[in-house]
Amino acid sequence: MRLSVSAIRIEREMGNGGEALVACSDRSMGTGIAIWDIRTGDPLLHIPTCASPPHGLLCLGNQFLVASQVNKHGSVGGGAIFTWPLKKSQSPLRSYPIEAIGPISCTMDGVYLAGGAPSGNVYIWEVANGRLLKTWRAHHKSLKCMAFSNDDSVLISGSDDGMICVWSMVSLLDMENLESSPSLLHYSSEHRSSISGLLTTSSANSTFISSSLDGTCKAWDLVSGRLIQTQEHPLGITAIVLHPAERFLLGGSIDGRIFVSVLNIGLVDDPFVVAEDQLFVLEGHKGSITALAFSTLGLISASEDGTVRLWDAISWVTIRRFNYQKGAVTNLALIPHSSLLTSSNHQRVPYQIRLSLLEKCPQPEANSSKGTVALLHSCSSLKDHQTSLDFRTNSLNHQIFEMEEAHTPAALQMKLETSIDNRMWATRMTKHVMEINKHLQSRLLDLMQNRLLWSAEDDSPTARKSKKLKIGSPSLEGEKL
Amino acid sequence: MAALENLKDMYDVALKPRMLRALLKEDVPDEKKPLGTPLKLSRVVSTIQTFKLLAESITGSMDDKLIERWKSAVDDWLNRLLFLVSSSTMPDKCWAAICLLGVTSQECSSERFLASYAVWFDKLLLHIQSPADSQFVKVASCTSISDLMTRLAGFPNAKKNGTSHAGKLIQPVLRLLQEDSSENVWEGALHLLRTVITFFPASLHRHYDSVEAVIASKILSGKCSINMLKKLAYCLALLPKSRGDDDSWLSMMRKILLLVNGYLTEIFHGLEEETKWDEAVRLLVPPGEITPTSLWGQNLLEETSDRARKRSKLSSVSALMHSCCTMLTTSYPVQVTVPVRSFLALIERVLMVDGSLPHAMSPFVIASEQEFICTELPVLHSYTLDLLTSVVKGIRSQLLPHAAYVVRLVKEYFRRCKLSELRTKIYSIIKMLLISVGVGIAIYLAQEVVNNALLDLNLNGDDASSSANPMAPSEALLQPCRRKRKRGASGSLEQKYDAISLDVEASKSHPTTMIAVKIAALEALEALLTVGGALRSDSKLSKVDNLLINMAADCCKGGWANEESNSFLPNGSTSTHADLQLAILRTLLASLLSPSCVRPPHLAQSLELYRRGRQETGTKLSELCSYALLVLEVLIHPRALPLAGFSSEKSSHEVNGGLQEIGHRSSDSDDVTFERWLGSCKETDTPADGPGKNINSKMPSENLGVQAGSMATKSPGQSKDEPAVANADVEMGNFGDEIIVESQQVQEPILQLQGFTSLKDATVSVVLDDPKIPELELTRVASGTGALVSTDKETAPVEAGMVDRGSEIASTVGSKNTTASALKETVFGSESDHDSSAESLPDIVDADPDSD
């Protein structure tokens, strides 16, 4: 049984070529980003100069790492967002927004990037051309966490004072008449302390879960903002993650424990019943949990104690420990292993995300007429081939039909040419036959002359008659032709 | 000639050369033999394709003689074809041979193809070049060369050769397009051009401008049929692909948009504000550049009052819009900058013209002029909506900054639009928007969709009135929209009155456009329910539920419609009553499944419908119904399935073991223990029950919930023995490592007995252990579980309750039991020193069969 389980696991890994684990800290720019192979635990890559605040690191479309930078001294006055192409990590793209950016989040297809500032402002950029599409005052307090809904049409933001706001992207990005329709769908200040995590469930786009330092995790209805469920924990929750099958909700706490509880949003319907489904607790970390993630191999947790652990998702034991060594780990990301390899083997990426420097401030309307950069997929020759074959058959059938019916001039012409051809052939053949006939007749005459000469010598009529028949029959055949 | 020994069967390889020879002898013409009926040709082609007569596929088991025979047959075949192709005196045979050569170039073996494609190409090229040939020969040559090039594109190392060959084709093809007068020839030439652009784009570089000019002039000439225009437009759209860079795409797009806007300025003169043209230019022409006055030999702005000229311009506009659609939706090698705002401005411009006159203009427009525009508008709107569809499709999520604009546009147009064909398109656009953007846009569109769908789906009365003054679909499209709208507005009063008297029969006689609108409305509703089902509380969406169940009941009352095959219709795309039923049932399913606070009120009725529909064997309806029943199962009997690793009883045990382990260790969290964890949990040991029992009572009960759940979900077939094993497994877990190893053979009670007696710690294996109850008892319990599975309607809630209420159930269950507790009592009597939490484990497991 054990064997088959691990076999399945190996198969899964082969399926997507393995994953790599990305971690970084917020201590100082010198610490940088460390990347490990999850399966073997070997360090793969180290990217220098990066220090990101919590929720400040993400992987954009499996092609870029994006990290907002902490700016502790504030001497520069602005913030910084660095972007590294995974294939060429030595040449990052450095954007400098107008103020320091804390949490960042991107849409699933990597088209939009949202960043939140300590001032409570939120920025949305279009990644491909770097345009700052929108900036607005979203919260009174510092932004802590942001997430897009599964369909990327709703942005959820959480702030230091426990406020959660849900924004409609459609009206946020409405270029034409600004401020006409309210983009804030609803907000809530149920949490009594800073929001530490936001995530959306995959079920029907309608639920999201928030965690807070006040020790609760709450499930909300995305559209109406109704509180569905509250889970209480003894300690402040610093990070949450959903089990891939969405059976469990895992919450990391301040003291390094990870609480696993059953998530059943669909069944419990009374928001005031505090679910006591806490199943068990994972222990091992010595510092506050900062980030949680699920890989194909199991749960991954990062902590302020400077380690990252990989837990088996079935037995819930630590399989591996990665030592970051340079201080508290603040961010985790998982990237496919293959995205790190330089494309030496001519493998074409399905589509390449275009990336530009993120703009400092929104451009006036006149400049935005340059339009949107759209991605059009690369072609598939198979389909073209098919249509070509279809065309052949159609064309052939069409032509045959026309020939049969002979109602178009061309078909008539073809028919005519054919019949002329036939006629000429018949004439030729007739001539030929006539020639043969003549020839035969002359032969016959010769023959008869000879016979007459002979018959003078001996008279035998029967033999002559049969000869005549023999000569006659081929000429008949010739005429038939 | 081949010896005529008998074949093995129809798959015998020896058959192939013989068949080929027979075809050659009987069906393929030669110098003397006439072609006979052309129908013969299609038979030859299909035989060759079915049996792969030209493939020369050689497997190891074929003997050399057979290979030789096949090869010589194909040789003869080719010789015959090539001879006929180059004979100019017999056009029909030549035509046939060209067609067959095309087939050959697709079907023959790679070696043969690579060896001789150049010869074939030259022979075919001659026919394209010579002006004297019959158009049949020309078309066939184009098609066959296109086949040949397609095949050639499949060989990566022949790319260079292919490009040079393709380069030779461009000029003759252009000449065909310009000089020949037959649409068939154009079609063939365009097909060839398309193949060349697609597969050998590099060959087009030198001729890019001339190709563009020829195609554009063809489109603008106004001499082509609609079908032809579409093909031309498609080729024009493909053209930038041959260069494959951002600039040529954009410049082509700019040209097209400028021309369209210019033409529209002329056509809409007097019907819209004069500023539209300047606005379009502002968006399209980059600042600093001069607006061209003419494109492709056409002046951008000119005055025409000639109606025929206007009509031809309208058809050009349609074709160019089609080009835009193609350019937006087909693949392109690089990313391009799409002038989204220009597109949207153009779309709005067209859609907002409805034939009414702005006040300032009215005296300047002649009534006949207005009438002319009104007749042409529906077609133009239809193309514009296609363009909107393509824009949404093409730029996908990057539409978001413009989504609000599109929503406003769609809403406004929806309010005005009364023609059913256009409404169908609007619905499909809305559907696409809902699915692609998601709940964020559903918020804005929900009200609109529901209101309009209610209108369209309730239209029984209006249908009656429209069938009273019959209106063919084509007329509906051409009817001036203003008149239609007035009628629609006045018809709304009587429609409610009529609706009562109408029954299913009337709805069966709907014109097909009505059905199409209804289907489109239902599909839009379905998308709304799928994406934004959570919106139902604060909108009219609940009304929809009622409407849907009524429609479903109504339309299924008269039995299920026949899915008659449309073999008599050429396109087969007309929607029938069966499609309507299908759409209704599918939307009903979405409404049942979309999230809500209460159980759907019409569930029972719907289930009945689906159950009946499932019996319609072999229809799409029955497929849908059985799928619906499967999906609804989860709704009726909600399951919160345990995460049973990989669906084996072993792994559920592992979870248990892990849980207890963690609970057990809650006091000490040493790093040292990790190594032990790693080792121990691999072997699925469970702790001795000493400390394990002392955890809070919540944990075991939760474990039980998991355990019970996993049993309940096993399929009845398995449950015969697997739960038994599972039970035993869990139970054995309490004894220690050495027995776990043996627990694979749980069926032997003796082993159990040994384990039990040696440990003196029986908590669970009482059932197995009782001397009077051998395996028989085990299977009885197991089959009890099996019964439970089949009726898990009742058990699912029961189990949930058990999990929730935890240990108190554990204590009460024991007393409720009749048989199992009787069995246990004897054991409990002897070993009474177990604390309750450990007992609760076996109790509940055993109690399951009896609890229903």
PDB file of C-alpha atoms in Angstrom, chain A residues 1-2 5 8-9 12 109 111-112 126 128 133 149 151-154 168-171 173-177 180-183 185 204-206 221-223 226 243 245 247-248 262 264 267 269 276 278-284 286 309 311 313-319 321 351-354 365 368-381 384-385 387-389 391-392 395-400 402-404 408 410-411 413-414 417-418 421-422, chain B residues 34 37-39 41-42 45 49 89-92 95 99 102-103 106 134-137 139-140 143 146-147 150-151 184 187-188 191 194 198-199 231 241 246 249 283 327-328 330-332 334-341 394-405 408 436-441 443-444 531 534-535 595 597 638 640-643 645-646 648-651 654-655 658-659 662 665-666 669 671 674 677-678 681-682 684 698-699 702:
ATOM      1  CA  MET A   1       0.000   0.000   0.000  1.00  0.00           C
ATOM      2  CA  ARG A   2       2.792   2.367   0.984  1.00  0.00           C
ATOM      3  CA  VAL A   5       1.059   5.710  -2.559  1.00  0.00           C
ATOM      4  CA  ILE A   8       1.394   7.872  -7.299  1.00  0.00           C
ATOM      5  CA  ARG A   9       3.364  10.654  -5.786  1.00  0.00           C
ATOM      6  CA  ARG A  12       2.603  13.324 -10.051  1.00  0.00           C
ATOM      7  CA  ASP A 109      -2.767  34.992 -15.884  1.00  0.00           C
ATOM      8  CA  VAL A 111      -1.798  40.468 -16.490  1.00  0.00           C
ATOM      9  CA  TYR A 112      -2.389  42.718 -13.508  1.00  0.00           C
ATOM     10  CA  GLU A 126      -0.875  46.324 -16.072  1.00  0.00           C
ATOM     11  CA  ALA A 128       2.769  44.054 -19.903  1.00  0.00           C
ATOM     12  CA  LEU A 133      -4.126  51.764 -14.164  1.00  0.00           C
ATOM     13  CA  SER A 149     -10.709  36.099  -6.582  1.00  0.00           C
ATOM     14  CA  ASP A 151     -11.825  34.667 -11.771  1.00  0.00           C
ATOM     15  CA  ASP A 152      -9.649  37.737 -11.188  1.00  0.00           C
ATOM     16  CA  SER A 153     -12.656  40.010 -11.226  1.00  0.00           C
ATOM     17  CA  VAL A 154     -12.645  40.895  -7.546  1.00  0.00           C
ATOM     18  CA  SER A 168     -14.856  45.128  -8.110  1.00  0.00           C
ATOM     19  CA  MET A 169     -12.095  45.199 -10.681  1.00  0.00           C
ATOM     20  CA  VAL A 170     -14.524  46.140 -13.416  1.00  0.00           C
ATOM     21  CA  SER A 171     -15.418  49.449 -11.894  1.00  0.00           C
ATOM     22  CA  LEU A 173     -10.458  49.964 -13.842  1.00  0.00           C
ATOM     23  CA  ASP A 174     -13.280  51.778 -15.536  1.00  0.00           C
ATOM     24  CA  MET A 175     -11.432  54.285 -17.681  1.00  0.00           C
ATOM     25  CA  GLU A 176     -14.324  56.232 -19.026  1.00  0.00           C
ATOM     26  CA  ASN A 177     -16.291  57.738 -16.231  1.00  0.00           C
ATOM     27  CA  SER A 180     -19.466  56.889 -11.192  1.00  0.00           C
ATOM     28  CA  SER A 181     -20.173  53.398  -9.945  1.00  0.00           C
ATOM     29  CA  PRO A 182     -18.999  52.326  -6.534  1.00  0.00           C
ATOM     30  CA  SER A 183     -16.087  49.958  -6.789  1.00  0.00           C
ATOM     31  CA  LEU A 185     -18.595  46.022  -3.059  1.00  0.00           C
ATOM     32  CA  ALA A 204     -17.913  28.453  -7.432  1.00  0.00           C
ATOM     33  CA  ASN A 205     -16.000  31.678  -6.854  1.00  0.00           C
ATOM     34  CA  SER A 206     -18.151  32.552  -3.951  1.00  0.00           C
ATOM     35  CA  ASP A 221     -19.371  35.121   0.980  1.00  0.00           C
ATOM     36  CA  LEU A 222     -17.524  36.967  -1.732  1.00  0.00           C
ATOM     37  CA  VAL A 223     -20.431  38.736  -3.334  1.00  0.00           C
ATOM     38  CA  ARG A 226     -21.922  37.661   4.567  1.00  0.00           C
ATOM     39  CA  HIS A 243      -5.328  21.865   1.640  1.00  0.00           C
ATOM     40  CA  ALA A 245      -8.464  19.192  -1.825  1.00  0.00           C
ATOM     41  CA  ARG A 247     -10.733  19.568   3.126  1.00  0.00           C
ATOM     42  CA  PHE A 248      -8.536  21.229   5.730  1.00  0.00           C
ATOM     43  CA  VAL A 262     -11.686  20.748   8.973  1.00  0.00           C
ATOM     44  CA  ASN A 264     -16.893  22.617   5.762  1.00  0.00           C
ATOM     45  CA  LEU A 267     -22.649  22.454   5.652  1.00  0.00           C
ATOM     46  CA  ASP A 269     -24.635  27.777   7.841  1.00  0.00           C
ATOM     47  CA  GLU A 276     -14.634  23.593  16.894  1.00  0.00           C
ATOM     48  CA  GLN A 278      -9.720  21.817  15.155  1.00  0.00           C
ATOM     49  CA  LEU A 279      -8.242  18.477  14.330  1.00  0.00           C
ATOM     50  CA  PHE A 280      -4.669  18.508  15.419  1.00  0.00           C
ATOM     51  CA  VAL A 281      -1.617  20.622  15.679  1.00  0.00           C
ATOM     52  CA  LEU A 282       1.689  20.455  13.871  1.00  0.00           C
ATOM     53  CA  GLU A 283       4.592  21.410  16.017  1.00  0.00           C
ATOM     54  CA  GLY A 284       8.191  21.965  15.205  1.00  0.00           C
ATOM     55  CA  LYS A 286      10.311  27.657  17.112  1.00  0.00           C
ATOM     56  CA  ARG A 309       9.810  22.726   6.658  1.00  0.00           C
ATOM     57  CA  TRP A 311       5.469  18.160   5.946  1.00  0.00           C
ATOM     58  CA  ALA A 313       0.279  15.802   3.931  1.00  0.00           C
ATOM     59  CA  ILE A 314      -0.936  12.417   5.136  1.00  0.00           C
ATOM     60  CA  SER A 315       1.066  11.564   8.192  1.00  0.00           C
ATOM     61  CA  TRP A 316       1.757  15.211   8.998  1.00  0.00           C
ATOM     62  CA  VAL A 317       5.386  14.732   9.885  1.00  0.00           C
ATOM     63  CA  THR A 318       8.312  16.797   8.789  1.00  0.00           C
ATOM     64  CA  ILE A 319       9.988  15.253   5.796  1.00  0.00           C
ATOM     65  CA  ARG A 321      13.969  21.005   6.736  1.00  0.00           C
ATOM     66  CA  TYR A 351       3.325  32.372 -24.366  1.00  0.00           C
ATOM     67  CA  GLN A 352       5.857  34.792 -23.118  1.00  0.00           C
ATOM     68  CA  ILE A 353       4.662  37.397 -20.700  1.00  0.00           C
ATOM     69  CA  ARG A 354       5.803  40.810 -21.666  1.00  0.00           C
ATOM     70  CA  GLU A 365      -5.842  59.759 -21.163  1.00  0.00           C
ATOM     71  CA  SER A 368      -3.459  55.517 -23.208  1.00  0.00           C
ATOM     72  CA  SER A 369      -4.663  55.494 -26.779  1.00  0.00           C
ATOM     73  CA  LYS A 370      -1.778  53.238 -27.600  1.00  0.00           C
ATOM     74  CA  GLY A 371      -4.046  50.446 -26.602  1.00  0.00           C
ATOM     75  CA  THR A 372      -3.730  47.155 -24.895  1.00  0.00           C
ATOM     76  CA  VAL A 373      -1.115  44.563 -25.482  1.00  0.00           C
ATOM     77  CA  ALA A 374      -2.969  41.396 -26.186  1.00  0.00           C
ATOM     78  CA  LEU A 375      -1.588  37.923 -26.329  1.00  0.00           C
ATOM     79  CA  LEU A 376      -2.496  35.832 -29.289  1.00  0.00           C
ATOM     80  CA  HIS A 377      -1.710  32.169 -29.034  1.00  0.00           C
ATOM     81  CA  SER A 378       0.836  30.476 -31.209  1.00  0.00           C
ATOM     82  CA  CYS A 379      -0.591  28.560 -34.093  1.00  0.00           C
ATOM     83  CA  SER A 380      -1.414  24.898 -34.245  1.00  0.00           C
ATOM     84  CA  SER A 381      -0.664  23.460 -37.630  1.00  0.00           C
ATOM     85  CA  ASP A 384      -4.880  24.064 -40.522  1.00  0.00           C
ATOM     86  CA  HIS A 385      -4.070  20.716 -41.950  1.00  0.00           C
ATOM     87  CA  THR A 387      -9.263  22.411 -42.840  1.00  0.00           C
ATOM     88  CA  SER A 388      -7.059  21.918 -45.838  1.00  0.00           C
ATOM     89  CA  LEU A 389      -8.186  18.333 -46.143  1.00  0.00           C
ATOM     90  CA  PHE A 391     -11.373  21.848 -48.471  1.00  0.00           C
ATOM     91  CA  ARG A 392      -9.953  19.212 -50.773  1.00  0.00           C
ATOM     92  CA  SER A 395     -13.811  21.069 -53.696  1.00  0.00           C
ATOM     93  CA  LEU A 396     -13.658  17.657 -55.283  1.00  0.00           C
ATOM     94  CA  ASN A 397     -17.262  16.883 -54.484  1.00  0.00           C
ATOM     95  CA  HIS A 398     -18.325  20.249 -55.717  1.00  0.00           C
ATOM     96  CA  GLN A 399     -16.541  19.745 -58.996  1.00  0.00           C
ATOM     97  CA  ILE A 400     -17.917  16.278 -59.459  1.00  0.00           C
ATOM     98  CA  GLU A 402     -20.950  20.316 -61.333  1.00  0.00           C
ATOM     99  CA  MET A 403     -19.655  17.920 -63.905  1.00  0.00           C
ATOM    100  CA  GLU A 404     -22.585  15.641 -63.400  1.00  0.00           C
ATOM    101  CA  THR A 408     -22.197  25.912 -65.268  1.00  0.00           C
ATOM    102  CA  ALA A 410     -17.224  25.691 -67.273  1.00  0.00           C
ATOM    103  CA  ALA A 411     -18.743  22.281 -66.863  1.00  0.00           C
ATOM    104  CA  GLN A 413     -17.201  23.605 -71.743  1.00  0.00           C
ATOM    105  CA  MET A 414     -15.542  20.622 -70.181  1.00  0.00           C
ATOM    106  CA  GLU A 417     -14.315  19.456 -74.952  1.00  0.00           C
ATOM    107  CA  THR A 418     -14.753  15.910 -73.858  1.00  0.00           C
ATOM    108  CA  ASP A 421     -12.411  14.828 -78.069  1.00  0.00           C
ATOM    109  CA  ASN A 422     -14.605  11.775 -78.266  1.00  0.00           C
TER     110      ASN A 422
ATOM    111  CA  PRO B  34     -12.710   7.604 -71.269  1.00  0.00           C
ATOM    112  CA  THR B  37     -18.919   9.441 -64.956  1.00  0.00           C
ATOM    113  CA  PRO B  38     -16.982  11.723 -62.615  1.00  0.00           C
ATOM    114  CA  LEU B  39     -18.638  10.004 -59.672  1.00  0.00           C
ATOM    115  CA  LEU B  41     -13.475   9.515 -59.136  1.00  0.00           C
ATOM    116  CA  SER B  42     -14.837   9.943 -55.655  1.00  0.00           C
ATOM    117  CA  VAL B  45     -10.396   8.491 -53.812  1.00  0.00           C
ATOM    118  CA  GLN B  49      -7.994   6.581 -48.473  1.00  0.00           C
ATOM    119  CA  THR B  89      -5.834  17.311 -75.301  1.00  0.00           C
ATOM    120  CA  MET B  90      -8.042  15.511 -72.812  1.00  0.00           C
ATOM    121  CA  PRO B  91      -9.170  18.061 -70.238  1.00  0.00           C
ATOM    122  CA  ASP B  92     -11.437  15.767 -68.290  1.00  0.00           C
ATOM    123  CA  TRP B  95      -8.595  17.067 -64.407  1.00  0.00           C
ATOM    124  CA  CYS B  99      -7.237  15.495 -58.466  1.00  0.00           C
ATOM    125  CA  GLY B 102      -3.348  15.695 -54.996  1.00  0.00           C
ATOM    126  CA  VAL B 103      -4.633  12.668 -53.156  1.00  0.00           C
ATOM    127  CA  GLN B 106      -1.167  13.260 -49.255  1.00  0.00           C
ATOM    128  CA  SER B 134     -10.368  24.882 -68.199  1.00  0.00           C
ATOM    129  CA  GLN B 135     -11.326  26.323 -64.864  1.00  0.00           C
ATOM    130  CA  PHE B 136     -11.806  22.826 -63.557  1.00  0.00           C
ATOM    131  CA  VAL B 137      -8.214  22.061 -64.249  1.00  0.00           C
ATOM    132  CA  VAL B 139      -9.104  24.754 -59.466  1.00  0.00           C
ATOM    133  CA  ALA B 140      -7.978  21.167 -59.207  1.00  0.00           C
ATOM    134  CA  THR B 143      -6.135  22.308 -54.596  1.00  0.00           C
ATOM    135  CA  SER B 146      -2.073  23.118 -51.779  1.00  0.00           C
ATOM    136  CA  ASP B 147      -2.224  19.485 -50.654  1.00  0.00           C
ATOM    137  CA  THR B 150       0.710  21.056 -46.810  1.00  0.00           C
ATOM    138  CA  ARG B 151       2.413  17.706 -46.895  1.00  0.00           C
ATOM    139  CA  ASN B 184     -14.429  28.906 -58.267  1.00  0.00           C
ATOM    140  CA  GLU B 187     -11.647  30.230 -54.315  1.00  0.00           C
ATOM    141  CA  GLY B 188      -9.056  27.680 -55.304  1.00  0.00           C
ATOM    142  CA  HIS B 191      -7.064  28.410 -50.713  1.00  0.00           C
ATOM    143  CA  ARG B 194      -3.799  30.617 -47.538  1.00  0.00           C
ATOM    144  CA  THR B 198       0.264  29.523 -43.231  1.00  0.00           C
ATOM    145  CA  PHE B 199       3.054  27.105 -43.940  1.00  0.00           C
ATOM    146  CA  LYS B 231     -12.563  34.163 -47.855  1.00  0.00           C
ATOM    147  CA  LYS B 241       1.329  36.571 -40.261  1.00  0.00           C
ATOM    148  CA  ASP B 246       3.947  43.686 -34.313  1.00  0.00           C
ATOM    149  CA  TRP B 249      -0.277  43.574 -37.804  1.00  0.00           C
ATOM    150  CA  LEU B 283      -7.727  57.262 -31.934  1.00  0.00           C
ATOM    151  CA  MET B 327      -7.050  39.012 -36.999  1.00  0.00           C
ATOM    152  CA  LEU B 328      -8.197  39.220 -33.417  1.00  0.00           C
ATOM    153  CA  THR B 330      -6.362  33.680 -34.917  1.00  0.00           C
ATOM    154  CA  SER B 331      -2.948  33.013 -33.583  1.00  0.00           C
ATOM    155  CA  TYR B 332      -0.080  35.339 -34.216  1.00  0.00           C
ATOM    156  CA  VAL B 334       4.237  37.634 -31.432  1.00  0.00           C
ATOM    157  CA  GLN B 335       2.217  39.780 -29.099  1.00  0.00           C
ATOM    158  CA  VAL B 336       0.676  42.761 -30.721  1.00  0.00           C
ATOM    159  CA  THR B 337      -0.746  46.038 -29.574  1.00  0.00           C
ATOM    160  CA  VAL B 338      -4.454  45.962 -30.127  1.00  0.00           C
ATOM    161  CA  PRO B 339      -6.136  49.333 -30.568  1.00  0.00           C
ATOM    162  CA  VAL B 340      -8.944  48.353 -28.250  1.00  0.00           C
ATOM    163  CA  ARG B 341     -10.367  51.798 -27.905  1.00  0.00           C
ATOM    164  CA  GLY B 394      -9.020  38.177 -28.471  1.00  0.00           C
ATOM    165  CA  ILE B 395      -7.868  40.300 -25.596  1.00  0.00           C
ATOM    166  CA  ARG B 396      -9.334  38.216 -22.812  1.00  0.00           C
ATOM    167  CA  SER B 397      -8.526  39.441 -19.338  1.00  0.00           C
ATOM    168  CA  GLN B 398      -6.974  42.601 -20.675  1.00  0.00           C
ATOM    169  CA  LEU B 399     -10.481  43.702 -21.423  1.00  0.00           C
ATOM    170  CA  LEU B 400     -10.917  44.531 -17.742  1.00  0.00           C
ATOM    171  CA  PRO B 401     -10.085  48.227 -18.070  1.00  0.00           C
ATOM    172  CA  HIS B 402     -12.737  48.412 -20.772  1.00  0.00           C
ATOM    173  CA  ALA B 403     -15.198  46.010 -19.224  1.00  0.00           C
ATOM    174  CA  ALA B 404     -17.327  48.740 -17.723  1.00  0.00           C
ATOM    175  CA  TYR B 405     -17.525  50.411 -21.112  1.00  0.00           C
ATOM    176  CA  ARG B 408     -22.687  49.990 -20.712  1.00  0.00           C
ATOM    177  CA  SER B 436     -14.595  35.048 -18.909  1.00  0.00           C
ATOM    178  CA  VAL B 437     -14.709  37.947 -16.458  1.00  0.00           C
ATOM    179  CA  GLY B 438     -16.670  36.142 -13.790  1.00  0.00           C
ATOM    180  CA  VAL B 439     -18.580  37.259 -10.775  1.00  0.00           C
ATOM    181  CA  GLY B 440     -17.190  40.786 -10.996  1.00  0.00           C
ATOM    182  CA  ILE B 441     -19.161  41.467 -14.144  1.00  0.00           C
ATOM    183  CA  ILE B 443     -22.879  42.034 -10.555  1.00  0.00           C
ATOM    184  CA  TYR B 444     -23.497  44.553 -13.297  1.00  0.00           C
ATOM    185  CA  VAL B 531     -20.856  32.363 -12.307  1.00  0.00           C
ATOM    186  CA  ALA B 534     -24.358  33.923  -5.149  1.00  0.00           C
ATOM    187  CA  LEU B 535     -26.186  36.974  -6.419  1.00  0.00           C
ATOM    188  CA  PRO B 595     -25.328  28.253  -4.270  1.00  0.00           C
ATOM    189  CA  CYS B 597     -29.350  29.110   1.468  1.00  0.00           C
ATOM    190  CA  PRO B 638     -24.145  16.225   0.829  1.00  0.00           C
ATOM    191  CA  ALA B 640     -18.041  15.798   3.489  1.00  0.00           C
ATOM    192  CA  LEU B 641     -15.753  13.020   2.556  1.00  0.00           C
ATOM    193  CA  PRO B 642     -12.716  12.355   4.640  1.00  0.00           C
ATOM    194  CA  LEU B 643      -9.426  12.877   3.040  1.00  0.00           C
ATOM    195  CA  GLY B 645      -5.276   9.520   1.298  1.00  0.00           C
ATOM    196  CA  PHE B 646      -5.614   7.520  -1.819  1.00  0.00           C
ATOM    197  CA  SER B 648      -7.516   2.771   0.624  1.00  0.00           C
ATOM    198  CA  GLU B 649      -8.385   1.692   4.081  1.00  0.00           C
ATOM    199  CA  LYS B 650      -4.743   1.580   4.926  1.00  0.00           C
ATOM    200  CA  SER B 651      -4.189   5.238   4.448  1.00  0.00           C
ATOM    201  CA  GLU B 654      -2.464   6.237   8.669  1.00  0.00           C
ATOM    202  CA  VAL B 655      -4.320   9.430   9.298  1.00  0.00           C
ATOM    203  CA  GLY B 658      -0.792  10.240  12.736  1.00  0.00           C
ATOM    204  CA  LEU B 659      -3.456  12.008  14.678  1.00  0.00           C
ATOM    205  CA  ILE B 662       0.445  14.066  17.421  1.00  0.00           C
ATOM    206  CA  ARG B 665       3.134  14.163  21.684  1.00  0.00           C
ATOM    207  CA  SER B 666       1.419  17.373  22.426  1.00  0.00           C
ATOM    208  CA  SER B 669       7.980  18.931  21.015  1.00  0.00           C
ATOM    209  CA  ASP B 671      13.439  17.907  17.417  1.00  0.00           C
ATOM    210  CA  PHE B 674      11.299  13.833  14.330  1.00  0.00           C
ATOM    211  CA  TRP B 677       8.293  10.089  13.726  1.00  0.00           C
ATOM    212  CA  LEU B 678       9.840   9.544  10.410  1.00  0.00           C
ATOM    213  CA  CYS B 681       4.869   6.632  11.077  1.00  0.00           C
ATOM    214  CA  LYS B 682       6.152   4.864   8.055  1.00  0.00           C
ATOM    215  CA  THR B 684       1.893   2.884  10.795  1.00  0.00           C
ATOM    216  CA  LYS B 698     -12.718  15.050  21.113  1.00  0.00           C
ATOM    217  CA  MET B 699      -9.976  13.502  19.116  1.00  0.00           C
ATOM    218  CA  GLU B 702     -13.293  12.845  15.299  1.00  0.00           C
TER     219      GLU B 702
END
